[in-house]
C-alpha cells in the first residue's frame, strides 16, 4: 500500500481483538487494538483512524457509543460493527446510525478482509480527492485563500509551512483582508481539523463577559451566573481558538491568557481550580501591538507568546492583479447563493472594480460583488449594477491614476500605443479578438504588434 490505512480494533475479548488485528496486519494494514470500549473512546479522541472495527456488545461502553464518538470525532472514518446472531437487530440500528456494515461472529477472515479492503478503497478515493483539491489550491489558492499575485504566493507558502504545526500564530493586516479566513485555512490543514474551530471577536465583548466567554464560570461567580458554564477554551479542547482583535483584550484578562498559553490550563471565573486544555491559539489584529506595549496597554510577554509565528496579509490595493480572480470567485459563489443566472461581467465593470482603492479590502469587494449579483436583472453584470457612491469613488480613482492624459506627455507614440494595447488585453482577460474590437484594429494587426513588443 502506497499510504497505509490505519485501523482501530475495539473488542473487550482481547484474544479475538488481537486475532482480527493480526489478520489485517498481514495484508498491510496498520492496526491499533483497544481491549475496552472506554479505551476505544480515548484512542478516537487522541488519534486518527481510517477504519474502526468495534464489537457491538461490551462491558461499560458498547459499539453504538463507539460509533457515535467516531461520527463526531472522525466523520470520514468507516465503521464496521461486529455482532452475534442474537443482536443483528441492534446491528441494523447501527447501520442506520452511520455504520458502514456489520459482520457476524464467528468471523470469516476472508469476509473481514473483503469488507476492510472495500472500506480502504473508499478512503483512498477520499485521499485522492483531497490531493486533487490540494493541487487546485496550489494553483488558485489555499482552502479559500484566493490569490495568484506574488504577495499571496508568499502568504500561501508560509501558511503551508505552519499549518501542520501547533505553534501560536499572530495574523496582522488591515480590516477586511481575510484574517479569519486564513485562521480557518490553518485549522483545516492541520492535524486538528476534525476538532472544533472557535472564533471570538475580543472587541465585541465587555471585560467581564470576555473573561467568562474565554474561561467559563462556576455557579454564583457573578450576578446572573445561575449555572456552571464551560468557556470557549474548554469547548475548543483539541482544536483551534481564533481570537480576533486581540489588541482589545484588557490587561487583567491578558494575564490569564498568558497563563493559559504557558501552562496549558484555564481557571474558570469564581474558582481557583485549574482545568487542563490543549488548544492551538491563532490571534489577529489590525492594530500595532508594539505601540500598545509602549503605552502599557498590552503585555510584552503575551505579545511574544502570541507571535511565535506571524503572517502579514497585504491590503487589496497592493495586490490588484488578484482582483479579477476574486471577482470571478465571488460571482460564482453568489450566483449560487441567490439563485441568479449570471453569464458574464462586462469589461467596463471589471475595469471600474480593478481601479477602485478598496479601503475595506477583500470584504468590501465581496460585498460589492454580492450587491451587483442581487441587483442585476439581465444576466450580465455591468456598471449600472454598481451603487452610485462606488461609481463616484471609482471615477475619482481613475482621474487620479496613471490613465490620466497628462501622464503620457513626453512619452513616445510607440510607448503610448503599447500601454493601451497591454491594458486593453488585461481588460479582456487576454481575449485578442475582443481587444482588437475595442482598439478598433484588426486581429492580425494586434498579433503583429504583440510580436514586435516581444522582440
XYZ file of C-alpha atoms in Angstrom:
455
model
C 0.000 0.000 0.000
C 1.408 3.388 -1.002
C -0.119 5.111 2.039
C -1.022 2.866 4.938
C -4.611 2.679 6.146
C -4.943 2.867 9.947
C -7.419 0.503 11.595
C -8.676 0.613 15.186
C -9.997 -2.710 16.545
C -12.205 -2.345 19.652
C -13.160 -5.581 21.438
C -13.102 -6.491 25.123
C -12.298 -10.103 24.111
C -8.551 -9.491 23.918
C -7.549 -12.714 22.073
C -10.259 -12.070 19.476
C -9.179 -8.413 19.065
C -5.540 -9.446 18.577
C -6.541 -12.116 16.049
C -8.538 -9.583 13.997
C -5.661 -7.075 14.096
C -3.086 -9.721 13.153
C -5.130 -10.945 10.183
C -5.361 -7.404 8.810
C -1.733 -6.507 9.585
C -0.622 -9.467 7.436
C -2.117 -7.814 4.359
C -0.623 -4.409 5.024
C -2.931 -2.547 7.401
C -1.612 -0.605 10.405
C -3.686 -1.828 13.339
C -4.213 -0.499 16.873
C -6.096 -2.581 19.470
C -8.367 -1.309 22.265
C -9.477 -4.008 24.721
C -12.374 -1.992 26.138
C -14.946 0.448 24.843
C -13.626 3.162 27.121
C -10.095 2.732 25.755
C -11.567 2.895 22.250
C -13.210 6.251 23.041
C -9.887 7.591 24.311
C -7.970 6.468 21.211
C -10.580 8.032 18.910
C -10.122 11.331 20.771
C -6.314 11.202 20.609
C -5.520 9.659 17.217
C -6.788 9.467 13.643
C -8.064 6.233 12.076
C -9.411 5.428 8.631
C -11.371 2.324 9.643
C -12.824 1.372 13.050
C -13.902 -2.210 13.771
C -15.883 -2.471 17.013
C -17.667 -5.267 18.830
C -21.294 -4.328 19.436
C -21.727 -5.741 22.958
C -19.006 -4.863 25.504
C -18.981 -4.164 29.235
C -19.439 -0.469 30.007
C -19.101 1.265 26.666
C -20.602 -0.598 23.696
C -20.307 -0.443 19.922
C -23.103 2.096 19.461
C -21.236 4.556 21.690
C -18.016 3.884 19.738
C -19.933 4.574 16.517
C -21.387 7.841 17.852
C -17.956 9.003 19.048
C -16.375 8.145 15.692
C -19.042 10.093 13.806
C -18.317 13.157 15.954
C -14.532 12.977 16.071
C -13.602 11.186 12.817
C -16.526 11.777 10.448
C -14.655 10.414 7.416
C -13.761 7.086 9.062
C -15.519 3.845 8.001
C -17.050 1.946 10.967
C -17.634 -1.824 10.900
C -19.695 -3.416 13.693
C -19.130 -6.993 14.896
C -22.174 -8.760 16.315
C -23.523 -12.136 17.382
C -26.597 -13.696 15.760
C -28.745 -12.660 18.714
C -28.044 -8.928 18.260
C -28.400 -8.497 14.494
C -31.405 -6.213 15.016
C -29.208 -3.858 17.050
C -26.527 -4.061 14.354
C -29.095 -2.876 11.809
C -29.752 0.081 14.116
C -26.007 0.788 13.983
C -26.184 0.789 10.176
C -28.980 3.338 10.340
C -26.782 5.457 12.645
C -23.971 5.538 10.088
C -22.008 2.284 10.339
C -20.565 1.092 7.008
C -21.679 -2.515 7.563
C -21.775 -5.282 10.161
C -20.241 -8.753 10.372
C -21.495 -11.663 12.450
C -19.391 -13.746 14.813
C -17.647 -16.095 14.482
C -15.804 -14.054 11.895
C -14.850 -15.332 8.470
C -11.352 -13.852 7.950
C -11.811 -13.743 4.192
C -15.075 -11.836 4.567
C -13.450 -9.477 7.086
C -10.593 -8.657 4.695
C -13.037 -8.130 1.807
C -15.070 -5.631 3.857
C -11.951 -3.812 5.067
C -10.473 -3.729 1.539
C -13.690 -2.160 0.245
C -13.652 0.410 3.071
C -9.989 1.183 2.361
C -10.812 1.820 -1.302
C -13.305 4.471 -0.174
C -10.590 6.008 1.999
C -8.093 6.059 -0.875
C -10.658 7.695 -3.134
C -11.261 10.347 -0.475
C -7.499 10.887 -0.151
C -7.209 11.152 -3.931
C -9.902 13.846 -3.941
C -8.097 15.685 -1.148
C -4.836 15.509 -3.126
C -6.605 16.849 -6.211
C -8.007 19.705 -4.120
C -4.502 20.432 -2.829
C -3.219 20.638 -6.393
C -6.026 23.047 -7.298
C -5.245 25.102 -4.191
C -1.592 25.328 -5.241
C -2.730 26.964 -8.476
C -5.698 29.032 -7.345
C -5.481 29.419 -3.551
C -5.227 27.638 -0.219
C -8.511 26.403 1.236
C -10.394 29.502 0.059
C -7.472 31.931 0.352
C -7.808 33.207 -3.218
C -4.918 34.934 -4.949
C -2.341 34.455 -7.675
C -0.209 37.541 -7.007
C 3.388 37.352 -5.801
C 2.281 38.723 -2.408
C -0.347 35.978 -1.976
C 2.030 33.267 -3.193
C 4.312 34.301 -0.316
C 1.410 34.187 2.163
C 0.205 30.762 0.966
C 3.730 29.324 1.083
C 4.020 30.491 4.707
C 0.612 29.002 5.566
C 1.684 25.638 4.137
C 4.755 25.675 6.369
C 2.979 26.469 9.625
C -0.404 24.740 9.189
C 0.798 21.237 10.249
C 2.298 22.573 13.498
C 0.710 23.591 16.803
C 2.579 26.900 17.013
C 0.699 30.031 18.060
C 0.162 32.367 15.101
C -0.394 36.134 15.013
C -2.107 37.370 11.835
C -1.794 41.079 11.101
C -3.334 43.209 8.384
C -5.934 45.878 7.719
C -9.599 45.259 8.424
C -11.213 43.157 5.713
C -8.058 41.452 4.441
C -9.328 37.992 5.409
C -7.674 37.230 8.743
C -10.389 34.827 9.951
C -10.358 33.044 6.586
C -6.603 32.486 6.979
C -7.121 31.209 10.532
C -9.707 28.687 9.270
C -7.336 27.629 6.489
C -4.597 26.963 9.060
C -7.015 24.885 11.146
C -8.456 22.958 8.189
C -4.968 21.997 7.012
C -3.708 20.946 10.432
C -3.918 17.652 12.364
C -6.633 19.372 14.460
C -9.045 19.755 11.519
C -11.555 17.240 12.952
C -11.654 19.102 16.276
C -13.514 22.370 16.967
C -12.582 25.724 15.451
C -13.829 28.526 17.726
C -13.706 32.193 16.650
C -14.206 35.034 19.116
C -14.103 38.784 18.479
C -12.483 40.293 21.572
C -13.563 43.852 20.700
C -17.252 42.915 20.668
C -17.407 41.910 24.351
C -17.093 43.827 27.620
C -14.235 42.988 30.000
C -16.274 40.806 32.394
C -18.145 38.974 29.660
C -14.945 38.329 27.668
C -13.257 36.583 30.611
C -16.299 34.388 31.181
C -16.577 33.615 27.459
C -12.933 32.568 27.291
C -12.543 30.625 30.521
C -16.084 29.846 31.694
C -17.509 30.371 35.173
C -18.968 28.485 38.116
C -22.453 28.970 39.522
C -22.675 32.147 41.620
C -19.423 33.620 40.261
C -21.234 36.880 39.499
C -24.741 38.277 39.296
C -26.680 36.259 36.767
C -24.365 33.233 36.886
C -27.166 30.836 37.797
C -25.374 27.755 36.482
C -21.895 26.494 35.679
C -20.687 27.225 32.151
C -17.746 25.985 30.141
C -15.741 28.664 28.335
C -14.709 28.575 24.703
C -11.214 27.320 25.545
C -12.740 24.153 27.021
C -15.117 23.872 24.077
C -12.164 24.127 21.668
C -10.140 21.463 23.508
C -8.091 19.521 20.990
C -8.835 22.118 18.295
C -8.120 25.747 17.485
C -9.146 29.025 19.131
C -9.129 32.155 16.951
C -9.082 35.455 18.844
C -9.825 38.387 16.540
C -8.950 41.948 17.611
C -6.642 40.537 20.276
C -5.238 44.024 20.865
C -8.508 44.953 22.614
C -8.143 42.379 25.421
C -7.946 44.180 28.817
C -4.778 43.778 30.894
C -6.402 41.592 33.577
C -7.584 39.094 31.000
C -4.198 39.254 29.252
C -2.592 37.836 32.409
C -4.967 34.853 32.423
C -4.481 34.292 28.699
C -0.711 34.262 29.166
C -1.059 31.642 31.922
C -3.176 29.507 29.584
C -0.521 29.660 26.878
C 2.313 28.907 29.305
C 0.690 26.119 31.351
C -1.967 24.719 29.044
C -4.705 25.284 31.620
C -7.566 27.661 32.324
C -9.266 28.735 35.557
C -12.995 29.401 35.450
C -14.274 32.672 36.889
C -15.238 32.140 40.538
C -12.858 29.254 41.291
C -9.151 28.548 41.739
C -9.262 25.043 40.266
C -7.215 24.757 37.034
C -8.570 22.788 34.077
C -6.147 21.341 31.503
C -6.777 22.298 27.864
C -4.982 21.504 24.620
C -5.766 24.350 22.232
C -3.847 25.941 19.386
C -4.207 29.721 19.568
C -4.395 31.861 16.451
C -4.886 35.570 17.043
C -5.335 38.573 14.778
C -5.209 42.331 14.971
C -5.274 45.393 12.725
C -3.562 47.411 15.448
C 0.145 47.994 16.006
C 0.724 45.917 19.149
C 4.203 47.431 19.533
C 2.501 50.785 20.200
C 0.233 49.081 22.740
C 3.302 47.685 24.523
C 4.953 51.117 24.558
C 1.835 52.717 26.051
C 1.397 49.951 28.636
C -1.905 48.745 27.172
C -0.524 45.397 26.007
C 1.821 42.977 27.778
C 5.129 42.333 26.028
C 5.410 38.765 27.356
C 1.958 37.922 25.950
C 2.889 39.510 22.624
C 5.863 37.194 22.236
C 3.713 34.171 23.206
C 1.139 35.082 20.580
C 3.735 35.803 17.909
C 5.613 32.511 17.775
C 4.877 32.720 14.044
C 3.421 35.768 12.271
C 1.549 36.186 8.988
C 1.034 39.630 7.457
C -1.830 39.970 4.962
C -1.367 42.608 2.254
C -4.184 45.088 1.544
C -6.062 44.561 -1.710
C -4.638 47.749 -3.249
C -1.184 46.111 -3.065
C -2.281 43.000 -4.975
C -4.526 44.393 -7.691
C -3.678 41.511 -10.015
C -5.872 39.336 -7.739
C -8.982 41.469 -8.217
C -10.184 39.708 -11.384
C -9.705 36.301 -9.765
C -11.623 37.445 -6.679
C -14.428 38.927 -8.801
C -14.903 35.592 -10.595
C -14.730 33.693 -7.297
C -17.418 35.831 -5.640
C -19.607 35.919 -8.761
C -19.655 32.125 -8.798
C -20.380 31.958 -5.064
C -23.241 34.472 -5.006
C -24.811 33.292 -8.249
C -25.442 30.013 -6.394
C -26.388 31.615 -3.072
C -29.012 33.910 -4.596
C -30.194 31.564 -7.346
C -29.330 34.021 -10.138
C -28.246 33.219 -13.701
C -25.209 35.417 -14.282
C -23.460 34.651 -17.572
C -20.700 37.280 -17.506
C -19.379 40.605 -16.273
C -18.634 43.380 -18.775
C -15.068 44.643 -19.362
C -16.190 48.126 -18.306
C -17.418 46.846 -14.925
C -14.196 44.885 -14.410
C -12.185 47.996 -15.208
C -14.029 50.070 -12.624
C -13.640 47.408 -9.945
C -9.974 46.969 -10.789
C -9.175 50.655 -10.306
C -11.107 51.316 -7.112
C -8.956 51.815 -4.000
C -10.840 49.226 -1.851
C -10.347 50.751 1.627
C -12.428 47.860 3.004
C -10.209 45.333 1.196
C -11.466 41.877 0.173
C -14.507 42.100 2.464
C -15.662 45.257 0.657
C -15.112 43.696 -2.778
C -17.069 40.621 -1.690
C -19.996 42.771 -0.525
C -19.947 44.843 -3.730
C -19.987 41.746 -5.965
C -22.851 40.272 -3.937
C -24.786 43.552 -4.305
C -24.196 43.545 -8.069
C -25.439 39.952 -8.365
C -28.592 40.762 -6.364
C -29.355 43.956 -8.326
C -28.633 42.539 -11.808
C -31.691 41.708 -13.948
C -30.291 40.714 -17.367
C -27.687 38.068 -16.514
C -24.743 40.343 -17.397
C -23.166 42.260 -14.520
C -22.383 45.789 -15.709
C -21.554 49.273 -14.448
C -25.237 50.030 -13.907
C -25.282 47.352 -11.189
C -22.804 49.331 -9.086
C -24.061 51.669 -6.376
C -23.753 55.383 -7.122
C -21.282 56.075 -4.314
C -18.963 53.330 -5.564
C -19.181 54.643 -9.145
C -18.189 58.087 -7.857
C -15.299 56.624 -5.864
C -14.030 54.693 -8.863
C -14.329 57.731 -11.144
C -12.173 59.691 -8.719
C -9.618 56.914 -8.562
C -9.409 56.749 -12.351
C -8.964 60.513 -12.564
C -6.022 60.335 -10.153
C -4.486 57.210 -11.718
C -1.782 56.787 -14.343
C -4.509 56.639 -17.000
C -4.858 60.420 -16.960
C -3.824 62.020 -20.280
C -1.137 64.172 -18.664
C 0.748 61.062 -17.605
C 1.711 60.447 -21.267
C 3.137 63.885 -22.037
C 6.735 63.386 -23.190
C 6.229 59.692 -23.959
C 6.753 58.263 -27.446
C 3.721 57.264 -29.504
C 5.037 53.706 -29.526
C 5.107 53.614 -25.697
C 1.573 55.024 -25.505
C 0.305 52.512 -28.060
C 1.988 49.623 -26.230
C 0.499 50.755 -22.925
C -3.060 50.907 -24.264
C -2.790 47.552 -26.028
C -1.433 45.924 -22.853
C -4.152 47.477 -20.667
C -6.894 46.507 -23.142
C -5.708 42.885 -23.140
C -5.876 42.937 -19.338
C -9.379 44.335 -19.580
C -10.456 41.457 -21.882
C -8.605 38.821 -19.814
C -6.277 38.126 -22.769
C -9.015 37.764 -25.400
C -7.284 39.153 -28.528
C -10.403 39.231 -30.704
C -12.298 41.321 -28.150
C -9.256 43.538 -27.511
C -8.854 44.211 -31.238
C -12.500 45.280 -31.478
C -12.144 47.664 -28.523
C -8.952 49.150 -30.023
C -10.523 49.488 -33.473
C -7.807 47.452 -35.248
C -7.712 44.072 -36.955
C -6.787 40.966 -35.010
C -3.839 40.325 -37.384
C -2.573 43.852 -36.713
C -2.814 43.280 -32.958
C -0.952 39.979 -33.260
C 1.824 41.665 -35.313
C 2.242 44.457 -32.773
C 2.442 41.988 -29.889
C 5.231 40.157 -31.743
C 7.048 43.477 -32.185
C 6.776 44.224 -28.456
C 8.081 40.765 -27.562
C 11.148 41.047 -29.829
